[in-house]
XYZ file of C-alpha atoms in Angstrom:
548
model
C 64.645 193.277 67.952
C 66.539 194.405 64.847
C 69.627 192.419 65.812
C 67.784 189.198 66.730
C 68.209 187.489 63.348
C 71.323 189.377 62.263
C 74.737 187.828 61.709
C 77.758 189.587 60.241
C 79.008 188.327 56.894
C 82.293 186.438 57.193
C 85.424 187.759 55.431
C 86.906 185.841 52.535
C 89.533 183.341 53.592
C 92.306 184.265 51.200
C 94.675 181.968 53.065
C 92.811 179.088 51.366
C 93.558 178.216 47.715
C 89.905 178.217 46.612
C 89.321 181.833 47.674
C 92.511 182.956 45.932
C 91.482 181.169 42.713
C 88.034 182.792 42.792
C 89.550 186.225 43.298
C 92.035 185.766 40.445
C 89.184 184.744 38.151
C 87.201 187.797 39.182
C 90.195 190.063 38.537
C 90.631 188.597 35.065
C 86.941 189.118 34.337
C 87.242 192.719 35.492
C 90.247 193.251 33.205
C 88.177 191.955 30.288
C 85.618 194.727 30.955
C 88.170 197.567 30.903
C 86.910 200.497 28.859
C 83.238 199.504 29.034
C 80.583 202.252 28.929
C 78.239 202.841 31.877
C 74.965 204.747 31.348
C 72.846 206.747 33.753
C 69.944 204.768 35.244
C 66.922 207.070 35.442
C 63.539 205.411 35.881
C 63.308 202.684 33.274
C 65.790 204.449 30.953
C 69.467 203.705 30.419
C 70.770 207.110 29.357
C 73.865 206.787 27.142
C 73.915 210.009 25.130
C 75.860 212.107 27.606
C 79.431 213.294 27.971
C 81.578 210.547 29.457
C 84.311 210.617 32.076
C 87.119 208.073 32.075
C 87.764 206.167 35.293
C 91.422 205.121 35.394
C 93.402 202.612 37.439
C 95.394 204.465 40.141
C 98.302 202.018 39.791
C 98.464 202.672 36.032
C 96.550 205.753 34.842
C 96.916 204.665 31.205
C 94.381 201.891 31.930
C 90.789 203.052 31.500
C 88.614 200.938 33.781
C 85.370 202.362 32.409
C 83.727 205.315 30.686
C 80.846 206.721 32.695
C 78.019 208.933 31.445
C 77.805 212.257 33.271
C 74.475 213.574 34.484
C 73.111 217.041 33.819
C 70.790 219.307 35.747
C 67.999 218.112 33.446
C 68.788 214.544 34.525
C 68.467 215.648 38.151
C 64.953 216.901 37.415
C 64.037 213.625 35.699
C 65.470 211.486 38.491
C 63.710 213.448 41.238
C 60.416 213.303 39.346
C 60.694 209.533 38.910
C 61.535 208.861 42.547
C 58.798 211.177 43.847
C 56.290 209.332 41.704
C 57.477 205.967 43.044
C 57.617 207.063 46.682
C 54.027 206.533 47.916
C 53.876 202.910 46.765
C 57.328 202.092 48.160
C 56.575 203.827 51.456
C 53.245 202.014 51.811
C 54.666 198.585 51.005
C 54.334 196.072 53.823
C 57.587 196.384 55.843
C 58.175 192.637 55.600
C 58.149 192.888 51.787
C 60.824 195.589 51.742
C 62.905 193.498 54.129
C 62.643 190.450 51.840
C 63.818 192.476 48.838
C 66.865 193.761 50.683
C 67.663 190.289 52.010
C 67.584 189.012 48.419
C 70.022 191.778 47.520
C 72.326 190.643 50.340
C 72.205 187.079 49.042
C 73.057 188.259 45.510
C 75.929 190.321 46.862
C 77.348 187.327 48.713
C 77.249 185.257 45.522
C 79.064 188.008 43.596
C 81.414 189.097 46.336
C 84.619 188.413 44.401
C 83.369 190.154 41.245
C 82.383 193.224 43.258
C 85.697 193.209 45.122
C 87.579 193.005 41.816
C 85.821 196.132 40.548
C 87.078 198.040 43.590
C 90.616 196.703 43.218
C 90.935 198.451 39.869
C 88.596 201.405 40.301
C 89.568 202.469 43.828
C 92.960 200.721 44.233
C 91.747 198.581 47.121
C 93.997 195.646 48.045
C 92.291 192.261 48.169
C 91.419 192.186 51.853
C 90.280 195.822 51.871
C 88.008 195.283 48.856
C 86.534 192.154 50.407
C 85.931 194.033 53.659
C 84.040 196.658 51.683
C 81.734 193.963 50.283
C 81.085 192.271 53.635
C 80.236 195.626 55.210
C 77.733 196.331 52.427
C 76.147 192.898 52.936
C 75.830 193.633 56.637
C 74.109 196.955 55.974
C 71.559 195.312 53.694
C 70.468 192.853 56.357
C 70.903 194.981 59.475
C 69.036 198.007 58.165
C 66.287 195.872 56.632
C 65.597 194.290 60.014
C 65.852 197.606 61.820
C 63.425 199.333 59.445
C 60.923 196.504 59.620
C 60.734 196.930 63.375
C 60.399 200.715 63.166
C 57.767 200.669 60.405
C 55.515 198.047 61.976
C 52.824 199.735 64.115
C 52.937 198.791 67.787
C 50.517 199.605 70.564
C 52.114 202.164 72.830
C 51.453 200.091 75.912
C 53.854 197.488 74.454
C 56.760 199.919 74.761
C 58.752 200.128 77.963
C 60.661 203.235 78.849
C 63.905 203.120 80.813
C 63.876 202.121 84.459
C 60.946 199.761 84.129
C 58.428 202.531 83.331
C 55.777 201.403 80.821
C 53.106 203.298 78.918
C 49.606 203.061 80.390
C 46.926 200.931 78.797
C 43.672 202.892 78.772
C 40.345 201.064 78.326
C 38.470 202.232 75.273
C 41.542 203.676 73.598
C 43.998 202.147 71.160
C 47.176 204.182 70.558
C 49.852 202.935 68.171
C 53.235 204.249 67.176
C 55.258 203.698 64.007
C 57.722 205.318 61.620
C 57.503 205.859 57.864
C 59.628 207.216 55.032
C 59.945 210.941 54.410
C 60.399 211.122 50.615
C 63.437 211.121 48.312
C 67.025 210.809 49.580
C 70.020 212.217 47.732
C 72.960 209.922 48.492
C 76.258 211.748 47.934
C 79.021 209.229 48.490
C 82.831 209.127 48.803
C 85.325 206.996 46.894
C 87.274 205.467 49.791
C 84.577 202.952 50.795
C 82.983 202.921 47.356
C 80.497 200.096 47.980
C 79.997 199.946 51.746
C 79.224 203.610 52.387
C 77.036 204.253 49.357
C 75.223 200.971 50.022
C 74.717 201.793 53.700
C 73.326 205.266 53.068
C 71.117 204.068 50.200
C 69.827 200.932 51.886
C 69.014 202.715 55.145
C 66.901 205.123 53.122
C 65.225 202.388 51.070
C 64.590 200.189 54.079
C 62.938 203.153 55.804
C 60.495 203.533 52.908
C 62.221 206.343 51.011
C 63.358 206.376 47.409
C 67.007 207.148 46.612
C 69.119 208.888 43.995
C 72.753 207.765 44.104
C 75.422 210.318 43.216
C 78.748 208.431 43.549
C 82.158 210.046 43.732
C 83.822 210.783 40.412
C 86.584 208.281 41.230
C 84.258 205.332 41.977
C 81.060 205.391 39.898
C 81.356 201.867 38.442
C 80.844 199.958 41.687
C 77.812 202.188 42.366
C 76.389 201.202 38.982
C 76.794 197.551 39.977
C 75.002 198.244 43.266
C 71.974 199.856 41.608
C 71.710 197.023 39.075
C 71.873 194.479 41.894
C 69.217 196.230 43.990
C 66.878 196.427 41.021
C 67.462 192.769 40.242
C 66.556 191.942 43.835
C 63.217 193.704 43.447
C 63.657 197.398 44.252
C 61.453 199.187 41.674
C 63.403 200.989 38.953
C 61.837 204.328 39.812
C 62.624 203.905 43.501
C 66.397 203.946 42.962
C 68.291 206.022 40.406
C 71.951 206.170 39.381
C 73.191 209.673 38.611
C 76.974 210.180 38.458
C 78.347 213.557 37.486
C 80.384 216.522 38.699
C 79.703 217.418 42.320
C 79.411 221.121 41.567
C 76.686 220.401 39.020
C 74.825 217.211 39.911
C 75.562 217.080 43.636
C 74.701 220.726 44.212
C 71.515 220.463 42.142
C 70.380 217.514 44.242
C 71.138 219.313 47.514
C 69.188 222.397 46.462
C 66.280 220.613 44.770
C 62.953 221.226 46.544
C 61.933 217.620 45.910
C 64.755 216.146 48.025
C 63.690 215.326 51.592
C 66.883 213.725 52.942
C 70.556 214.222 52.134
C 73.031 211.502 53.114
C 76.623 212.651 52.664
C 80.089 211.354 53.467
C 83.107 213.460 52.577
C 85.084 216.526 53.562
C 84.182 218.967 56.316
C 84.051 221.879 53.884
C 81.577 220.204 51.518
C 79.533 218.787 54.394
C 79.097 222.173 56.075
C 78.115 223.668 52.725
C 75.419 221.016 52.343
C 74.083 221.731 55.831
C 73.845 225.433 55.031
C 72.177 224.864 51.659
C 69.648 222.430 53.133
C 68.743 224.874 55.886
C 67.890 227.544 53.307
C 65.765 225.283 51.088
C 62.833 223.310 52.552
C 61.421 220.299 50.764
C 58.086 220.286 49.021
C 56.417 217.195 50.415
C 55.966 214.353 47.904
C 52.505 212.978 47.138
C 50.877 211.600 50.281
C 48.789 209.066 48.349
C 49.293 206.956 45.259
C 46.779 209.020 43.287
C 48.828 212.155 43.780
C 47.035 213.672 46.757
C 49.259 215.985 48.777
C 50.098 216.172 52.429
C 51.744 219.130 54.212
C 53.069 221.754 51.827
C 56.689 221.991 52.982
C 59.014 220.391 55.523
C 62.649 220.862 56.593
C 65.295 218.870 54.790
C 67.167 216.380 56.909
C 70.945 216.022 56.559
C 73.148 213.142 57.677
C 76.806 214.038 57.197
C 80.029 212.220 58.084
C 82.924 214.636 57.643
C 86.272 213.109 58.541
C 88.782 212.991 61.351
C 92.280 213.652 62.667
C 92.483 210.588 64.841
C 94.948 209.780 67.612
C 96.200 206.593 69.237
C 97.788 206.742 72.698
C 100.433 204.154 73.609
C 100.706 204.090 77.397
C 104.025 203.454 79.119
C 102.913 199.949 80.172
C 101.344 198.931 76.859
C 102.087 195.687 75.019
C 104.303 197.220 72.341
C 103.961 194.306 69.941
C 100.207 194.815 69.946
C 100.374 198.603 69.990
C 102.826 199.093 67.127
C 101.028 196.533 64.970
C 97.685 198.237 65.623
C 99.104 201.663 64.877
C 100.613 200.476 61.591
C 97.346 198.946 60.384
C 95.357 201.985 61.529
C 97.691 204.510 59.916
C 98.675 202.814 56.676
C 95.894 200.381 55.781
C 94.523 201.443 52.371
C 97.283 204.076 52.306
C 95.679 205.981 55.182
C 92.672 206.892 53.043
C 90.099 206.258 55.744
C 88.343 208.910 57.800
C 88.995 206.613 60.784
C 92.737 206.277 60.098
C 95.339 207.109 62.729
C 97.286 210.229 61.795
C 98.638 211.096 65.268
C 100.475 208.663 67.540
C 101.073 209.781 71.131
C 103.548 207.751 73.194
C 103.744 208.063 76.961
C 106.894 208.239 79.081
C 109.613 205.602 78.890
C 107.773 203.619 76.182
C 108.707 206.269 73.612
C 112.178 205.140 72.512
C 111.323 201.454 72.170
C 107.993 202.135 70.449
C 109.599 204.538 67.980
C 112.341 202.017 67.184
C 109.808 199.280 66.471
C 107.636 201.663 64.482
C 110.573 202.649 62.271
C 111.443 199.058 61.440
C 107.804 198.158 60.765
C 107.176 201.091 58.418
C 110.308 200.481 56.407
C 109.213 196.886 55.788
C 105.733 197.741 54.454
C 104.934 196.370 51.000
C 103.839 199.178 48.688
C 102.532 198.077 45.314
C 99.601 197.573 42.941
C 96.346 196.487 44.587
C 95.822 193.517 42.291
C 98.958 191.945 43.782
C 97.846 189.974 46.884
C 101.130 190.807 48.639
C 100.398 194.560 48.638
C 99.593 196.216 51.945
C 99.865 199.898 50.916
C 98.368 200.638 47.468
C 98.665 203.859 45.456
C 96.432 206.718 46.551
C 93.289 207.418 44.573
C 94.752 209.736 41.932
C 97.244 212.349 40.835
C 95.701 215.287 42.682
C 95.605 213.323 45.957
C 99.200 212.234 45.356
C 100.396 215.788 44.839
C 98.559 217.114 47.892
C 99.957 214.398 50.192
C 103.483 214.859 48.854
C 103.196 218.551 49.779
C 102.512 217.505 53.371
C 105.525 215.178 53.300
C 107.692 218.020 51.986
C 106.364 220.241 54.774
C 107.235 217.569 57.333
C 110.768 217.343 56.016
C 111.104 221.087 56.552
C 109.405 221.447 59.944
C 109.899 218.064 61.641
C 112.127 214.976 61.642
C 111.544 212.152 59.167
C 111.704 209.002 61.287
C 110.884 206.417 58.651
C 109.725 206.134 55.086
C 108.884 203.033 53.083
C 109.973 202.701 49.491
C 107.332 203.181 46.793
C 107.411 201.877 43.225
C 108.605 204.205 40.505
C 106.434 204.851 37.492
C 103.157 206.527 36.645
C 101.053 205.162 39.496
C 99.866 207.460 42.291
C 102.217 205.966 44.870
C 102.998 207.848 48.071
C 105.692 206.433 50.385
C 104.326 205.764 53.907
C 106.061 208.367 56.075
C 106.437 208.932 59.828
C 107.516 212.227 61.402
C 108.636 213.067 64.929
C 109.259 216.485 66.508
C 106.039 217.785 64.950
C 104.853 221.125 66.304
C 101.352 221.191 67.784
C 100.448 224.111 65.525
C 101.866 222.469 62.406
C 99.519 221.632 59.565
C 100.725 218.033 59.960
C 99.255 218.002 63.453
C 95.993 219.809 62.657
C 94.810 219.040 59.125
C 93.260 215.879 57.741
C 95.835 214.618 55.241
C 93.981 211.523 54.014
C 97.133 209.677 53.111
C 99.931 207.513 54.581
C 101.479 210.173 56.813
C 101.812 209.694 60.587
C 102.948 212.254 63.166
C 104.427 210.998 66.467
C 104.261 212.939 69.726
C 105.829 212.369 73.152
C 103.781 212.798 76.359
C 105.224 212.789 79.858
C 102.047 211.429 81.448
C 98.835 209.729 80.410
C 96.906 212.888 81.322
C 99.075 214.917 78.948
C 98.519 212.305 76.258
C 94.739 212.712 76.619
C 95.087 216.471 76.251
C 97.117 216.044 73.072
C 94.675 213.527 71.650
C 91.732 215.885 72.165
C 93.554 218.859 70.643
C 91.594 218.743 67.378
C 88.414 220.114 65.836
C 87.567 216.542 64.820
C 86.394 213.735 67.102
C 85.808 210.619 65.041
C 87.940 207.714 66.277
C 90.617 207.290 68.904
C 92.587 204.494 70.481
C 94.391 203.601 73.688
C 96.885 200.814 74.279
C 97.326 200.333 78.025
C 97.401 197.726 80.778
C 96.527 200.264 83.473
C 92.857 199.926 84.565
C 92.777 203.488 85.895
C 94.056 204.889 82.627
C 91.578 202.824 80.630
C 88.716 204.111 82.764
C 90.005 207.662 82.392
C 90.064 207.233 78.614
C 86.496 205.918 78.579
C 85.428 208.948 80.605
C 87.484 211.710 78.993
C 88.615 210.628 75.508
C 85.387 211.882 73.926
C 85.361 210.720 70.332
C 82.631 208.969 68.394
C 84.431 205.619 68.435
C 87.012 204.830 71.116
C 88.964 201.595 70.740
C 91.003 200.094 73.555
C 93.881 197.686 72.888
C 92.944 197.220 69.232
C 93.206 199.082 65.921
C 90.942 202.080 65.348
C 89.798 201.213 61.814
C 87.467 198.502 60.593
C 84.109 199.226 62.263
C 81.571 196.406 61.893
C 77.810 196.926 61.522
C 75.892 195.969 64.637
C 79.109 195.703 66.682
C 80.845 199.066 66.319
C 78.276 201.744 65.388
C 80.361 204.316 63.529
C 80.206 208.104 63.549
C 81.908 211.094 65.098
C 81.462 214.144 67.274
C 82.413 217.804 66.819
C 83.398 218.527 63.196
C 83.470 214.825 62.331
C 79.801 214.792 61.470
C 76.125 215.057 62.318
C 73.575 212.275 62.510
C 73.287 208.861 64.073
C 75.980 206.233 63.880
C 76.211 204.056 60.761
C 75.685 200.402 61.580
C 73.981 201.324 64.847
C 70.487 200.843 66.237
C 69.350 204.408 65.495
C 70.694 204.964 61.976
C 67.586 204.083 59.952
C 65.321 206.125 62.227
C 66.774 209.413 60.976
C 65.388 208.717 57.486
C 61.879 208.325 58.899
C 59.114 210.404 60.431
C 57.423 209.142 63.617
C 53.639 208.933 63.676
C 51.147 208.248 66.448
C 47.547 207.189 65.768
C 45.031 207.132 68.617
C 41.534 205.716 68.229
C 38.573 205.866 70.589
C 37.361 202.264 70.438
C 34.194 202.630 72.548
C 30.931 201.576 70.934
C 27.635 202.885 72.436
C 29.311 203.517 75.735
C 30.968 200.103 75.915
C 34.742 199.777 76.224
C 35.646 196.420 74.649
C 38.391 194.169 75.931
C 41.690 194.649 74.064
């Protein structure tokens, strides 16, 4: 099975001096590269002669982390042509060989984990432990998806499969029927900035492992770590034409990729509005099938595009009236304010049941006011600046709205200066129809609600168009069972934080407007980048059915 030889990568042990020294060295090396240029990677060309966009450090926007070439619509055409040309050979590669390449990439990533984490500290303002978690998740995807795809791509006789309930497929004398999956074509990977390595790596590697080629379009805020990823994958053995690096404006490069008739799969993580637009565009534009053979022979003329889209959340944690408040408040704080709340899985609504309300709110207030807000390169920082000025301004508008419509319970202090710092803020007395209660803020803002009963708390938690993650802190077995049955979100966590999904352990993905497609890090994720095929052969010779 895909998980048989899989083990999750271990997090860095920053409580040990050696790990701290290695991280400091990596940060210094990253500082020495500030202002470096980054070209497009199209086929075997490094394209430098393009307009460049500056990537700045969110804690100090005067620091230019790198200058990144910006793709054009002509570059989209070149990238698609290169990947379509490379596709037949990559698809037809022995599955074991693709797995070995991706395992080599995982090994390289482990060796460079601190250097990759340091890039994200400055580019995406990720504190040390968050940046390291991004790297370990990417390593996990490389190995997990490689194993999963190898199993799916290897032909198996149908009689070897067992359906549920002990039912097996019949074995018919004189007939050999086998079943396998193969890649569909070229995948456009349109990635977010908040998990700048893990998510773009997961979407890209699932596609590559499945036998597709990939064009990576990173977010404007985090293109440098994506450049590092493509270089690493090529070094590990992925052919240059099988994986392209194409940063650029979403309205130009991203839209051109979505609409291109040579794109078979679209893997997207981002906002609901953009995701729904991609779904609509893909439905209107089928894909022209890539060459079926290495000499350019063609298969079916057209096929539907396939879209995988993760689109955010407005996630709730319920604290029951018998919950362990030490555990519950700690989990809520980490879920709401880790990485400044810039996670689609983050808690933005906290619902407290019955007589637990006053004590939980008191503890929450003290905890929030003690949070350390600061630059991400400082190992003491828990809440970093948000990704940039526009995000800062948008979140501060929500905080101003909360001060008008609700009660400000607690607010941590944020550094003064030019960085994009937003003070972690908690509001009570929030109206159910308030924008604070309904809209995805994507920042360190938490709304607290009171529920008289656990049943009322469940109703409040489900009062959202999103259904990504949710959490329950309770000691009541009946309430826990009710939550399992009725709290219908993609990922429900009980008596633990609701962020930090782990590949192979917590398959991640939502319901309703939180997304479409299989769960990342789960047993079915790679399959959606593949087409199933069945081949049946009559093996009789001159009326004789040989033994099989």
